PDB file of C-alpha atoms in Angstrom:
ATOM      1  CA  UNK O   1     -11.536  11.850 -24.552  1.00  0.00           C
ATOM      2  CA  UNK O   2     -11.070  10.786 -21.106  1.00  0.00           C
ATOM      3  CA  UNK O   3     -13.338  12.151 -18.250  1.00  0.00           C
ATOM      4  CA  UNK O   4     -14.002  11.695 -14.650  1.00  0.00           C
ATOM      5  CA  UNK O   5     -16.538   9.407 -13.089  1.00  0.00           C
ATOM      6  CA  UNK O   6     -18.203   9.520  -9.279  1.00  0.00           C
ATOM      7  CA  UNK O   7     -20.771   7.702  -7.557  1.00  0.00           C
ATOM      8  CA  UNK O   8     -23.309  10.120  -6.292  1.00  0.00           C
ATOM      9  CA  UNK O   9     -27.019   9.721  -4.664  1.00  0.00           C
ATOM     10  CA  UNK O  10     -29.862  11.523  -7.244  1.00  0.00           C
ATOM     11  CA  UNK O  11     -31.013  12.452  -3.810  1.00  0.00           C
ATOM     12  CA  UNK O  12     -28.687  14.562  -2.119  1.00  0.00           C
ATOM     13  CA  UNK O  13     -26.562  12.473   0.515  1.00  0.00           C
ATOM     14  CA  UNK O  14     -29.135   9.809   1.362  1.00  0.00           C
ATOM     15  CA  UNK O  15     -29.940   7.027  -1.158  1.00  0.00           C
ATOM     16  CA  UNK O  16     -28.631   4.735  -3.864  1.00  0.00           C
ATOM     17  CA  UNK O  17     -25.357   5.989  -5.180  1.00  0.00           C
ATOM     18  CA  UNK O  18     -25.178   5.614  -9.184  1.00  0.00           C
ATOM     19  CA  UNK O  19     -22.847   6.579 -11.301  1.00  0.00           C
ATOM     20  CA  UNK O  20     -22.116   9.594 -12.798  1.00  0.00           C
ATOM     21  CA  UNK O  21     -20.094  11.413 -15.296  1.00  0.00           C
ATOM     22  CA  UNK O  22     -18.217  14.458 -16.841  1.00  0.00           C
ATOM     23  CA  UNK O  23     -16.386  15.480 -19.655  1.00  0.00           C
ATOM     24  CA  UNK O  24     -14.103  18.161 -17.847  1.00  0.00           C
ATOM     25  CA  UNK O  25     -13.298  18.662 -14.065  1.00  0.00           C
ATOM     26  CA  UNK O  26     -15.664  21.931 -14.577  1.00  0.00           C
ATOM     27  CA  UNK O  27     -19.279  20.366 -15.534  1.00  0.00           C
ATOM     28  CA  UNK O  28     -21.414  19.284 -13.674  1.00  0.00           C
ATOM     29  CA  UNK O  29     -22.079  16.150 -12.790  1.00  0.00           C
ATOM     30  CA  UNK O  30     -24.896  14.187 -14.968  1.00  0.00           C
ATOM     31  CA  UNK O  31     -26.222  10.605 -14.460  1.00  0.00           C
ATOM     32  CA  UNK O  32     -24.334   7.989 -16.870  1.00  0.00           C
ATOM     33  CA  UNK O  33     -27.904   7.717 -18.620  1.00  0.00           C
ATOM     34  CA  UNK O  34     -27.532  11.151 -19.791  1.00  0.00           C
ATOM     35  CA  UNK O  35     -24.862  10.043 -22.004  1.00  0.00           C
ATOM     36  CA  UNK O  36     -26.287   7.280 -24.201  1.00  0.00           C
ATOM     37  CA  UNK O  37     -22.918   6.996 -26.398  1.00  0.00           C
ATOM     38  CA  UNK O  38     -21.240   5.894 -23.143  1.00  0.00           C
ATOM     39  CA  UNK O  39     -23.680   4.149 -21.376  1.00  0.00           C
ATOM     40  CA  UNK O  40     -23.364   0.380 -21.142  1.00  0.00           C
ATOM     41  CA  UNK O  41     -26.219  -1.934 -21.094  1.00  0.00           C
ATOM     42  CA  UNK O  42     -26.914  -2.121 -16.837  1.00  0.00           C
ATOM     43  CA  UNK O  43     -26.746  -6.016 -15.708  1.00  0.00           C
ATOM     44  CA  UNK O  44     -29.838  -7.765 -14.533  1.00  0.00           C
ATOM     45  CA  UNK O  45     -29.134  -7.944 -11.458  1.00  0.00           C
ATOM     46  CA  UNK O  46     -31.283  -6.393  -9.067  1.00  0.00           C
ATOM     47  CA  UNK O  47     -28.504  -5.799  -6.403  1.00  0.00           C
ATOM     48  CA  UNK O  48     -26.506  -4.098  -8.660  1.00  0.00           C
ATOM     49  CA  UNK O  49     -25.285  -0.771  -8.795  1.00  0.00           C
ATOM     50  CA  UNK O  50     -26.940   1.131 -11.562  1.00  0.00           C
ATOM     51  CA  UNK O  51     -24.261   2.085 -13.870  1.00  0.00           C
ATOM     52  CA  UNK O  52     -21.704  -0.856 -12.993  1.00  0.00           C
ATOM     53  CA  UNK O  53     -21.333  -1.749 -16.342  1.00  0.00           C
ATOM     54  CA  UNK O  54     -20.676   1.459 -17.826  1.00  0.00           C
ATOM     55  CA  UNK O  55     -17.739   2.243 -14.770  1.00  0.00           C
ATOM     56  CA  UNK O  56     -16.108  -1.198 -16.144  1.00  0.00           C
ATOM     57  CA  UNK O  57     -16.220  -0.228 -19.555  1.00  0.00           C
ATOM     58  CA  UNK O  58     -14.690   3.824 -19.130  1.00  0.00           C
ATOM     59  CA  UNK O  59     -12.222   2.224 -16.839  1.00  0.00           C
ATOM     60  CA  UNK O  60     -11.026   0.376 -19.332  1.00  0.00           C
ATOM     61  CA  UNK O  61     -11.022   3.639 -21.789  1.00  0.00           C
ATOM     62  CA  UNK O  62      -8.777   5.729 -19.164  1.00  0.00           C
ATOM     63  CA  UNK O  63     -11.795   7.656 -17.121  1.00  0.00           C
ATOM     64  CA  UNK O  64     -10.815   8.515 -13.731  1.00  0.00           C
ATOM     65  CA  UNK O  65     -13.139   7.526 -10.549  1.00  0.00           C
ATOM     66  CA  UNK O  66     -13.197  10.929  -8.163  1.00  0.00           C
ATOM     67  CA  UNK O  67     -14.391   9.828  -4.487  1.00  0.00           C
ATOM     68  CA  UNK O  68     -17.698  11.097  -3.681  1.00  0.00           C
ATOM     69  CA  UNK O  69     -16.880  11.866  -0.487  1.00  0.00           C
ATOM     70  CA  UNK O  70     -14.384  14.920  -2.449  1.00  0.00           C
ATOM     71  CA  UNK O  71     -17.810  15.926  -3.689  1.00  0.00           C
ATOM     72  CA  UNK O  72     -20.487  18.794  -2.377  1.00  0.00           C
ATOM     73  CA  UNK O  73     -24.444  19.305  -3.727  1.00  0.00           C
ATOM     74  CA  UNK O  74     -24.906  23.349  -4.275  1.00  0.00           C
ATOM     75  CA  UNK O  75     -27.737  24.123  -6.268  1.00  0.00           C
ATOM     76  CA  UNK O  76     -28.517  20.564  -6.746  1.00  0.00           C
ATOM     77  CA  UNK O  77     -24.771  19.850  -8.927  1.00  0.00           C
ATOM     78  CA  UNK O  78     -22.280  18.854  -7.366  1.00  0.00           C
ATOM     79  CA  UNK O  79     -18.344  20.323  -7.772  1.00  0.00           C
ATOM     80  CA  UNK O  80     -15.158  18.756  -7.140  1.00  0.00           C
ATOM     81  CA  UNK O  81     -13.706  20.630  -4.047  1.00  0.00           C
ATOM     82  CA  UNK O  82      -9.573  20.703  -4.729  1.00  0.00           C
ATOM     83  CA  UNK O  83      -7.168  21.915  -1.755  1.00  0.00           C
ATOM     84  CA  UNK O  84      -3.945  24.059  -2.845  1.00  0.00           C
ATOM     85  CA  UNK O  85      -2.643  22.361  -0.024  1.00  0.00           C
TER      86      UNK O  85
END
């Protein structure tokens, strides 16, 4: 299965971005932690964005990276916006 991938603040639009996942374009975002099958041991580096590790691995595997700036917090998930455009 190949699923999409963003980097997203826990806190809105301020903060550290980490890495998040879904399954289908219509979930909900959920931190990469939430999916432990998936989830790649972090590095140890401190300066590091949590999650790198796992984004190298599902890249590898296919997973498409959506832009978080495509991305809007309502109800504290966030959606991909699309344009018929």
């Amino acid at each position: 299965m190949v699923g999409q991938m963003c980097w997203l603040s826990m806190s809105g639009n301020e903060g550290e971005k980490i890495l998040h996942l879904r399954n289908f374009p219509n979930e909900a975002w959920q931190p990469y932690t939430a999916f432990p099958l998936l989830a790649a041991k972090d590095y140890l580096d401190n300066d590091g964005s949590r999650g790198w590790a796992t984004y190298q691995k599902l890249q590898r595997q296919g997973w498409k990276l959506i832009a978080s700036n495509s991305q809007r917090s309502l109800n504290n998930q966030s959606y991909l916006i699309t344009s018929n455009s």
